[in-house]
Amino acid sequence: MTSAHQPGHHSEVHLRVNGKPVTLDVDHRRVLLDLLREDLDLTGSKKGCDHGQCGACTVLVDGRRLNSCLLLAVTLDGSEVTTVEGLGGDGEEPHPLQRAFLDRDAFQCGYCTPGQLCSAVGMLAEAAAGHPSHVTDPAAPSGSPVALDRAEIRERLSGNLCRCGAYPRIVEAVEDVIE
Amino acid sequence: MTATALGAPAERREGRQKVSGGARYAAEYTLPGRAHAWPVPATVAHGRVTGVDTAAALALPGVLAVLTPGDAPRLATPEDATLAVLQSPDVPHRGWPVALAVAETPEAARAAARAVRVDYAGAPHDVTLTEGHPDAYAPEEVSSGAAHVEHGDPEAAFAAAEVRVDAVYRVPPLHNHPMEPHASTAHWDGDRLTVYTSSQGGTTVRSVLAQLFELDEDRITVEAEHVGGGFGSKGTPRPDVVLAALAARHTGRPVTLAYPRRDLPAVVGHRAPTVQRLRLGADRDGRLTAVLHEVTTHTSHVKEFVEQAAVVSRVMYATPALRSAHHVVPLDVPSPSWMRAPGEAPGMYALESAVDELAHALGTDPVDLRVRNEPGSEPGTGRPFSSRHLVECLREGARRFGWAGRDPRPRSRREGPLLIGTGVAAATYPVQVAPSTATAQALPDGTFTIRLNAADIGTGARTVLAQVAADALGVPLDRVRTEVGRSELPPAPLAGGSSGTASWGWAVHEACAELAARLAAHTGPPPAEGVEVRADTTGKADAESPYARHAFGAHFAETAVDTVTGEVRVRRLLGIFAAGRILNARTGRSQFTGGMTMGLGMALTEHSSLDPAFGDFTESDLAAYHVPAHADVPDIEADWIEEDDPHLNPMGSKGIGEIGIVGTAAAIGNAVHHATGVRFRELPLTPDRILPALSAEE
Ligand code: FES
Ligand code: FES
């Protein structure tokens, strides 16, 4: 048996994950998703495709939503990562969006759910910061917050697939936290 | 307030775990010393492995082993030949696993799998389904019974009919693609095997592993606490669990195999493509005089599976002359299997499109035409229906959808470059139920625990079974716990065929009713160890019913077809169902909506094909195979009418997991015809098909 560890193929990275500092010696091939799941046992972030096609692995990196299966961990030194486990912060109470998902039955099997939640949280911040989407009125003033109607929510969450077809309920849950 | 748990919109019991990231799925059992496996799929469509060179793979850091057909542990011959993995050098189709790399990390396992060199002796292959394929044969049986049913003289009746529709419909191969890829974690402790696996039925996983590894079932533990969807593709064990167990035995380490997304379609089953010829004959009043539904589909050389698309014609409409028949062509393709409403979904796409064509030919409203052909008993068998409220679904749907003011003329509504149309289709799905066991335990603190090895694949089984129990016990819902998803619990059948809740609920109901009777006879609190009752519904649940038992539904769709881009968008989708008693209004609605969403995908986005040269699925992963995304899915409305059917089970429920998909594609296709005046008979309705036909029309 040979060790997985080969000099020159690993580097040390420092992250903050859900508010806690983490230092790891990572395989250069390791993506953030596997770092979370394998090294930290934070298995809330899901692997649906490993290729940036489904959104199940979505997490927040420095506040932006990203597919963690496409991020080489070694490139993230100094980043702040929030996963579904950290959305609610330190308290016992779930994030309002997590509560809304429960109220609306916005999932069935639950496998896409962590990605939907992180993606929606990131998306709300993007809209508040005035980022337009494909369906935003081109005449809307640039840089001011974008009002999120259903078409906007759907467009902006389209990177997160749900094979159980919970989409209509997810949109309602997102609307609940906007109101 | 105790007798109302059934039907209430109770919140999912595992919901908190799922939204917080705490719910663990099969690949997420990080056992100490766990290794990772990665498959090597065959790169030829037919042939034999002549050599596997593992030297380069084994030289990579962190690699533990490469299992090959030559040296993998031997298995007993499985009943399901798709599980005989790494047992022979034969390659029956492209993507068949020909080696398995095992390493300390997923990265090392993937690199090792890449470094394995496999030599093949190739043989000619054929993966192309055609209607008159020379190898087509008539199978004896399909899963619901005879492959061929016929009465009257359908050919003569069709030839003599006053109005005729004769059309061929095509549905491509489709992939289940549950969001959680098939995955298993296996661990041997001496001759004890534990697996965590993503399955719709852990009881079967255990019995199959026992047979394959020649172990007593009590040496095997199977856990499937959370399952990320299945839609049929996890109905029986698939190669991932066998490969994980082989690798764990070979290396002496716990091993996780999370099957790569792209490699799934070749090993977990798919919906086989169908070519369906529909011939409908009717008199001028729109009464059917002949129905001929003839299906050609493919299977693999590994096993026979027939997509039973023609069976729906035995259920739907009254006709004096009927033929419902299947032909199947064995090809060098991956083995097809169950995908949500296997048979019903493609079959009703064809039948309900043909009925719409007939309505158009007759100048009759398509809702009225269906009502006019409502049968008094099941057309294929003559048995009375236990309940059938299709007409009520159609009428209620028409009312809610605003069908009444519809201009029936195709191409009659235009909004700038958009053509708008509406369509309707019926749906049906059989009532299936299997024997199950369950225990119910009363504890001294006044709470109750229900135990059985049911699988919650996203249906909300834990929740609805607690509701069944609370109702039968006459206690509030919060006093009932449910334990499911582990093989040491009382054996239970799979979550499939829309039968799970009926099968499990029946056993839970029996156990609880008996427990309630015992507690009533007992004075004082239960003893410290509690009082437990076990129920087994064998002999009841599987008793032959004198009734034809099916759920029915009606789908209504509004579509907008863009004449510039050829894009079809669904604006509204409504489904009204009659499926016995709906046991949980919240999770039930989600199942209907989910089925309709998959039906929308079948109609508009989902398409797979077999590459004739390479023998591979061309669209394998989620970039190429288009599952509907948020932006594709409008406000879907699903509702039901109350149906009281005493011939089902103690809860009065029919299955609801599949019927939502059944009529959706036809309703959308019929709406597209209404919008454009063009009849498309091949799914999906993508711009490459729509646009040329529209330009031809202009
Ligand atoms: S797992 Fe990252 S996008 Fe699918
Ligand atoms: S809840 Fe199952 S995939 Fe979204």
mmCIF file with all atom_site columns, C-alpha atoms in Angstrom, chain A residues 1-6 27 29-31 34 37-38 41 43-51 53-54 56 84-85 92-94 98-99 101-105 107-114 116-117 150 153-155 157-158 160-172, chain B residues 11-12 15-16 18-21 23-25 27-28 30 34 36 60-64 104-108 110-111 175-181 227-229 231 253 261 339 457-458 586-587 589-591 593-594 597-598 606 621-623 625 627-631 633-636:
data_model
loop_
_atom_site.group_PDB
_atom_site.id
_atom_site.type_symbol
_atom_site.label_atom_id
_atom_site.label_alt_id
_atom_site.label_comp_id
_atom_site.label_asym_id
_atom_site.label_entity_id
_atom_site.label_seq_id
_atom_site.pdbx_PDB_ins_code
_atom_site.Cartn_x
_atom_site.Cartn_y
_atom_site.Cartn_z
_atom_site.occupancy
_atom_site.B_iso_or_equiv
_atom_site.pdbx_formal_charge
_atom_site.auth_seq_id
_atom_site.auth_comp_id
_atom_site.auth_asym_id
_atom_site.auth_atom_id
_atom_site.pdbx_PDB_model_num
ATOM 1   C CA . MET A 1 1   ? 0.000   0.000  0.000   1.00 0.00 ? 1   MET A CA 1
ATOM 2   C CA . THR A 1 2   ? 1.307   3.393  -0.910  1.00 0.00 ? 2   THR A CA 1
ATOM 3   C CA . SER A 1 3   ? 0.370   6.579  0.821   1.00 0.00 ? 3   SER A CA 1
ATOM 4   C CA . ALA A 1 4   ? -1.881  9.045  -0.924  1.00 0.00 ? 4   ALA A CA 1
ATOM 5   C CA . HIS A 1 5   ? 0.527   11.724 0.152   1.00 0.00 ? 5   HIS A CA 1
ATOM 6   C CA . GLN A 1 6   ? 3.123   12.752 -2.364  1.00 0.00 ? 6   GLN A CA 1
ATOM 7   C CA . ASP A 1 27  ? -4.168  17.341 -2.428  1.00 0.00 ? 27  ASP A CA 1
ATOM 8   C CA . ARG A 1 29  ? -6.702  17.829 -7.079  1.00 0.00 ? 29  ARG A CA 1
ATOM 9   C CA . ARG A 1 30  ? -9.099  18.244 -4.195  1.00 0.00 ? 30  ARG A CA 1
ATOM 10  C CA . VAL A 1 31  ? -12.094 20.439 -4.850  1.00 0.00 ? 31  VAL A CA 1
ATOM 11  C CA . ASP A 1 34  ? -14.606 17.055 -1.345  1.00 0.00 ? 34  ASP A CA 1
ATOM 12  C CA . ARG A 1 37  ? -17.353 16.293 2.673   1.00 0.00 ? 37  ARG A CA 1
ATOM 13  C CA . GLU A 1 38  ? -14.229 14.201 3.153   1.00 0.00 ? 38  GLU A CA 1
ATOM 14  C CA . ASP A 1 41  ? -17.301 15.631 7.383   1.00 0.00 ? 41  ASP A CA 1
ATOM 15  C CA . THR A 1 43  ? -21.739 16.308 4.152   1.00 0.00 ? 43  THR A CA 1
ATOM 16  C CA . GLY A 1 44  ? -24.597 18.795 3.824   1.00 0.00 ? 44  GLY A CA 1
ATOM 17  C CA . SER A 1 45  ? -23.141 20.020 0.532   1.00 0.00 ? 45  SER A CA 1
ATOM 18  C CA . LYS A 1 46  ? -24.167 17.424 -2.042  1.00 0.00 ? 46  LYS A CA 1
ATOM 19  C CA . LYS A 1 47  ? -22.465 15.915 -5.057  1.00 0.00 ? 47  LYS A CA 1
ATOM 20  C CA . GLY A 1 48  ? -24.978 15.526 -7.838  1.00 0.00 ? 48  GLY A CA 1
ATOM 21  C CA . CYS A 1 49  ? -22.674 15.621 -10.834 1.00 0.00 ? 49  CYS A CA 1
ATOM 22  C CA . ASP A 1 50  ? -19.177 16.766 -9.824  1.00 0.00 ? 50  ASP A CA 1
ATOM 23  C CA . HIS A 1 51  ? -19.076 18.787 -13.037 1.00 0.00 ? 51  HIS A CA 1
ATOM 24  C CA . GLN A 1 53  ? -24.097 20.864 -14.021 1.00 0.00 ? 53  GLN A CA 1
ATOM 25  C CA . CYS A 1 54  ? -26.579 20.576 -11.162 1.00 0.00 ? 54  CYS A CA 1
ATOM 26  C CA . ALA A 1 56  ? -26.279 20.526 -5.557  1.00 0.00 ? 56  ALA A CA 1
ATOM 27  C CA . VAL A 1 84  ? -25.862 24.768 4.519   1.00 0.00 ? 84  VAL A CA 1
ATOM 28  C CA . GLU A 1 85  ? -24.738 23.699 7.984   1.00 0.00 ? 85  GLU A CA 1
ATOM 29  C CA . GLU A 1 92  ? -30.428 26.796 17.211  1.00 0.00 ? 92  GLU A CA 1
ATOM 30  C CA . GLU A 1 93  ? -32.892 28.587 14.980  1.00 0.00 ? 93  GLU A CA 1
ATOM 31  C CA . PRO A 1 94  ? -32.842 27.774 11.276  1.00 0.00 ? 94  PRO A CA 1
ATOM 32  C CA . GLN A 1 98  ? -34.797 27.011 5.842   1.00 0.00 ? 98  GLN A CA 1
ATOM 33  C CA . ARG A 1 99  ? -37.990 27.626 7.819   1.00 0.00 ? 99  ARG A CA 1
ATOM 34  C CA . PHE A 1 101 ? -38.632 25.498 2.853   1.00 0.00 ? 101 PHE A CA 1
ATOM 35  C CA . LEU A 1 102 ? -40.223 23.485 5.658   1.00 0.00 ? 102 LEU A CA 1
ATOM 36  C CA . ASP A 1 103 ? -43.423 25.523 5.604   1.00 0.00 ? 103 ASP A CA 1
ATOM 37  C CA . ARG A 1 104 ? -43.794 25.243 1.833   1.00 0.00 ? 104 ARG A CA 1
ATOM 38  C CA . ASP A 1 105 ? -42.666 21.611 1.470   1.00 0.00 ? 105 ASP A CA 1
ATOM 39  C CA . PHE A 1 107 ? -38.266 19.566 -1.245  1.00 0.00 ? 107 PHE A CA 1
ATOM 40  C CA . GLN A 1 108 ? -38.923 15.865 -1.356  1.00 0.00 ? 108 GLN A CA 1
ATOM 41  C CA . CYS A 1 109 ? -35.788 13.732 -1.349  1.00 0.00 ? 109 CYS A CA 1
ATOM 42  C CA . GLY A 1 110 ? -33.781 16.663 -0.008  1.00 0.00 ? 110 GLY A CA 1
ATOM 43  C CA . TYR A 1 111 ? -30.705 16.019 -2.110  1.00 0.00 ? 111 TYR A CA 1
ATOM 44  C CA . CYS A 1 112 ? -30.814 19.277 -4.049  1.00 0.00 ? 112 CYS A CA 1
ATOM 45  C CA . THR A 1 113 ? -31.999 21.220 -1.014  1.00 0.00 ? 113 THR A CA 1
ATOM 46  C CA . PRO A 1 114 ? -28.713 22.420 0.513   1.00 0.00 ? 114 PRO A CA 1
ATOM 47  C CA . GLN A 1 116 ? -31.047 25.421 -3.450  1.00 0.00 ? 116 GLN A CA 1
ATOM 48  C CA . LEU A 1 117 ? -30.812 27.098 -0.050  1.00 0.00 ? 117 LEU A CA 1
ATOM 49  C CA . ARG A 1 150 ? -41.349 34.863 -10.013 1.00 0.00 ? 150 ARG A CA 1
ATOM 50  C CA . ILE A 1 153 ? -36.458 34.004 -9.035  1.00 0.00 ? 153 ILE A CA 1
ATOM 51  C CA . ARG A 1 154 ? -36.813 31.175 -11.530 1.00 0.00 ? 154 ARG A CA 1
ATOM 52  C CA . GLU A 1 155 ? -34.207 32.579 -13.852 1.00 0.00 ? 155 GLU A CA 1
ATOM 53  C CA . LEU A 1 157 ? -32.161 29.729 -9.526  1.00 0.00 ? 157 LEU A CA 1
ATOM 54  C CA . SER A 1 158 ? -31.981 27.802 -12.773 1.00 0.00 ? 158 SER A CA 1
ATOM 55  C CA . ASN A 1 160 ? -29.998 24.371 -9.253  1.00 0.00 ? 160 ASN A CA 1
ATOM 56  C CA . LEU A 1 161 ? -31.736 21.295 -10.593 1.00 0.00 ? 161 LEU A CA 1
ATOM 57  C CA . CYS A 1 162 ? -34.412 19.458 -8.632  1.00 0.00 ? 162 CYS A CA 1
ATOM 58  C CA . ARG A 1 163 ? -35.431 16.115 -10.072 1.00 0.00 ? 163 ARG A CA 1
ATOM 59  C CA . CYS A 1 164 ? -38.217 15.784 -7.515  1.00 0.00 ? 164 CYS A CA 1
ATOM 60  C CA . GLY A 1 165 ? -39.818 18.828 -9.121  1.00 0.00 ? 165 GLY A CA 1
ATOM 61  C CA . ALA A 1 166 ? -40.140 20.985 -6.022  1.00 0.00 ? 166 ALA A CA 1
ATOM 62  C CA . TYR A 1 167 ? -39.619 24.140 -8.101  1.00 0.00 ? 167 TYR A CA 1
ATOM 63  C CA . PRO A 1 168 ? -43.004 25.832 -7.538  1.00 0.00 ? 168 PRO A CA 1
ATOM 64  C CA . ARG A 1 169 ? -42.672 25.372 -3.782  1.00 0.00 ? 169 ARG A CA 1
ATOM 65  C CA . ILE A 1 170 ? -39.056 26.603 -3.773  1.00 0.00 ? 170 ILE A CA 1
ATOM 66  C CA . VAL A 1 171 ? -40.136 29.784 -5.541  1.00 0.00 ? 171 VAL A CA 1
ATOM 67  C CA . GLU A 1 172 ? -42.872 30.311 -2.944  1.00 0.00 ? 172 GLU A CA 1
ATOM 68  C CA . GLU B 2 11  ? -44.862 18.519 7.934   1.00 0.00 ? 11  GLU B CA 1
ATOM 69  C CA . ARG B 2 12  ? -42.151 16.066 6.889   1.00 0.00 ? 12  ARG B CA 1
ATOM 70  C CA . GLY B 2 15  ? -37.490 17.977 7.081   1.00 0.00 ? 15  GLY B CA 1
ATOM 71  C CA . ARG B 2 16  ? -35.291 19.709 9.639   1.00 0.00 ? 16  ARG B CA 1
ATOM 72  C CA . LYS B 2 18  ? -32.777 17.864 5.222   1.00 0.00 ? 18  LYS B CA 1
ATOM 73  C CA . VAL B 2 19  ? -32.776 21.660 5.335   1.00 0.00 ? 19  VAL B CA 1
ATOM 74  C CA . SER B 2 20  ? -29.928 21.807 7.838   1.00 0.00 ? 20  SER B CA 1
ATOM 75  C CA . GLY B 2 21  ? -27.627 19.447 5.941   1.00 0.00 ? 21  GLY B CA 1
ATOM 76  C CA . ALA B 2 23  ? -29.488 14.120 6.658   1.00 0.00 ? 23  ALA B CA 1
ATOM 77  C CA . ARG B 2 24  ? -26.889 11.543 5.582   1.00 0.00 ? 24  ARG B CA 1
ATOM 78  C CA . TYR B 2 25  ? -27.093 9.739  2.266   1.00 0.00 ? 25  TYR B CA 1
ATOM 79  C CA . ALA B 2 27  ? -21.934 7.992  0.268   1.00 0.00 ? 27  ALA B CA 1
ATOM 80  C CA . GLU B 2 28  ? -21.761 10.080 3.424   1.00 0.00 ? 28  GLU B CA 1
ATOM 81  C CA . THR B 2 30  ? -17.366 8.367  6.684   1.00 0.00 ? 30  THR B CA 1
ATOM 82  C CA . ARG B 2 34  ? -12.858 4.215  4.377   1.00 0.00 ? 34  ARG B CA 1
ATOM 83  C CA . HIS B 2 36  ? -13.172 5.047  -2.431  1.00 0.00 ? 36  HIS B CA 1
ATOM 84  C CA . LEU B 2 60  ? -0.105  5.681  -8.430  1.00 0.00 ? 60  LEU B CA 1
ATOM 85  C CA . PRO B 2 61  ? 0.049   6.985  -4.867  1.00 0.00 ? 61  PRO B CA 1
ATOM 86  C CA . GLY B 2 62  ? -2.795  5.952  -2.629  1.00 0.00 ? 62  GLY B CA 1
ATOM 87  C CA . VAL B 2 63  ? -4.122  3.186  -4.841  1.00 0.00 ? 63  VAL B CA 1
ATOM 88  C CA . LEU B 2 64  ? -5.157  0.053  -2.970  1.00 0.00 ? 64  LEU B CA 1
ATOM 89  C CA . GLU B 2 104 ? -7.480  6.090  -0.315  1.00 0.00 ? 104 GLU B CA 1
ATOM 90  C CA . THR B 2 105 ? -9.222  9.133  -1.768  1.00 0.00 ? 105 THR B CA 1
ATOM 91  C CA . PRO B 2 106 ? -11.759 9.814  -4.521  1.00 0.00 ? 106 PRO B CA 1
ATOM 92  C CA . GLU B 2 107 ? -9.074  11.698 -6.477  1.00 0.00 ? 107 GLU B CA 1
ATOM 93  C CA . ALA B 2 108 ? -6.665  8.778  -6.367  1.00 0.00 ? 108 ALA B CA 1
ATOM 94  C CA . ARG B 2 110 ? -10.406 8.425  -10.288 1.00 0.00 ? 110 ARG B CA 1
ATOM 95  C CA . ALA B 2 111 ? -6.815  8.738  -11.440 1.00 0.00 ? 111 ALA B CA 1
ATOM 96  C CA . HIS B 2 175 ? -32.967 8.716  -17.992 1.00 0.00 ? 175 HIS B CA 1
ATOM 97  C CA . ASN B 2 176 ? -34.173 8.726  -14.394 1.00 0.00 ? 176 ASN B CA 1
ATOM 98  C CA . HIS B 2 177 ? -31.275 10.817 -13.131 1.00 0.00 ? 177 HIS B CA 1
ATOM 99  C CA . PRO B 2 178 ? -32.274 11.159 -9.486  1.00 0.00 ? 178 PRO B CA 1
ATOM 100 C CA . MET B 2 179 ? -30.265 14.009 -7.991  1.00 0.00 ? 179 MET B CA 1
ATOM 101 C CA . GLU B 2 180 ? -28.377 11.635 -5.724  1.00 0.00 ? 180 GLU B CA 1
ATOM 102 C CA . PRO B 2 181 ? -26.261 9.425  -7.956  1.00 0.00 ? 181 PRO B CA 1
ATOM 103 C CA . VAL B 2 227 ? -32.435 8.391  -0.400  1.00 0.00 ? 227 VAL B CA 1
ATOM 104 C CA . GLY B 2 228 ? -31.980 11.178 -2.931  1.00 0.00 ? 228 GLY B CA 1
ATOM 105 C CA . GLY B 2 229 ? -34.731 10.099 -5.293  1.00 0.00 ? 229 GLY B CA 1
ATOM 106 C CA . PHE B 2 231 ? -37.892 7.229  -9.846  1.00 0.00 ? 231 PHE B CA 1
ATOM 107 C CA . ARG B 2 253 ? -11.565 -1.766 4.034   1.00 0.00 ? 253 ARG B CA 1
ATOM 108 C CA . ARG B 2 261 ? -23.065 10.877 -13.011 1.00 0.00 ? 261 ARG B CA 1
ATOM 109 C CA . MET B 2 339 ? -38.646 4.836  -14.941 1.00 0.00 ? 339 MET B CA 1
ATOM 110 C CA . ILE B 2 457 ? -37.126 8.288  -1.107  1.00 0.00 ? 457 ILE B CA 1
ATOM 111 C CA . GLY B 2 458 ? -38.679 11.718 -0.800  1.00 0.00 ? 458 GLY B CA 1
ATOM 112 C CA . ARG B 2 586 ? -48.905 18.527 1.640   1.00 0.00 ? 586 ARG B CA 1
ATOM 113 C CA . THR B 2 587 ? -46.612 15.687 0.589   1.00 0.00 ? 587 THR B CA 1
ATOM 114 C CA . ARG B 2 589 ? -49.443 17.564 -3.655  1.00 0.00 ? 589 ARG B CA 1
ATOM 115 C CA . SER B 2 590 ? -45.662 17.603 -3.923  1.00 0.00 ? 590 SER B CA 1
ATOM 116 C CA . GLN B 2 591 ? -45.681 14.126 -5.458  1.00 0.00 ? 591 GLN B CA 1
ATOM 117 C CA . THR B 2 593 ? -46.410 18.273 -8.892  1.00 0.00 ? 593 THR B CA 1
ATOM 118 C CA . GLY B 2 594 ? -43.107 16.410 -9.112  1.00 0.00 ? 594 GLY B CA 1
ATOM 119 C CA . THR B 2 597 ? -42.609 18.386 -13.731 1.00 0.00 ? 597 THR B CA 1
ATOM 120 C CA . MET B 2 598 ? -40.979 15.216 -15.002 1.00 0.00 ? 598 MET B CA 1
ATOM 121 C CA . GLU B 2 606 ? -35.504 15.330 -22.047 1.00 0.00 ? 606 GLU B CA 1
ATOM 122 C CA . ASP B 2 621 ? -24.780 13.691 -17.987 1.00 0.00 ? 621 ASP B CA 1
ATOM 123 C CA . LEU B 2 622 ? -26.827 16.640 -16.802 1.00 0.00 ? 622 LEU B CA 1
ATOM 124 C CA . ALA B 2 623 ? -25.200 19.022 -19.271 1.00 0.00 ? 623 ALA B CA 1
ATOM 125 C CA . TYR B 2 625 ? -29.524 15.423 -20.858 1.00 0.00 ? 625 TYR B CA 1
ATOM 126 C CA . VAL B 2 627 ? -33.797 17.803 -16.830 1.00 0.00 ? 627 VAL B CA 1
ATOM 127 C CA . PRO B 2 628 ? -36.260 20.714 -16.464 1.00 0.00 ? 628 PRO B CA 1
ATOM 128 C CA . ALA B 2 629 ? -34.783 23.665 -14.582 1.00 0.00 ? 629 ALA B CA 1
ATOM 129 C CA . HIS B 2 630 ? -36.529 26.359 -12.540 1.00 0.00 ? 630 HIS B CA 1
ATOM 130 C CA . ALA B 2 631 ? -37.026 28.597 -15.569 1.00 0.00 ? 631 ALA B CA 1
ATOM 131 C CA . VAL B 2 633 ? -41.416 25.234 -14.856 1.00 0.00 ? 633 VAL B CA 1
ATOM 132 C CA . PRO B 2 634 ? -44.403 27.542 -14.461 1.00 0.00 ? 634 PRO B CA 1
ATOM 133 C CA . ASP B 2 635 ? -46.906 27.595 -11.634 1.00 0.00 ? 635 ASP B CA 1
ATOM 134 C CA . ILE B 2 636 ? -48.032 23.995 -11.616 1.00 0.00 ? 636 ILE B CA 1
#
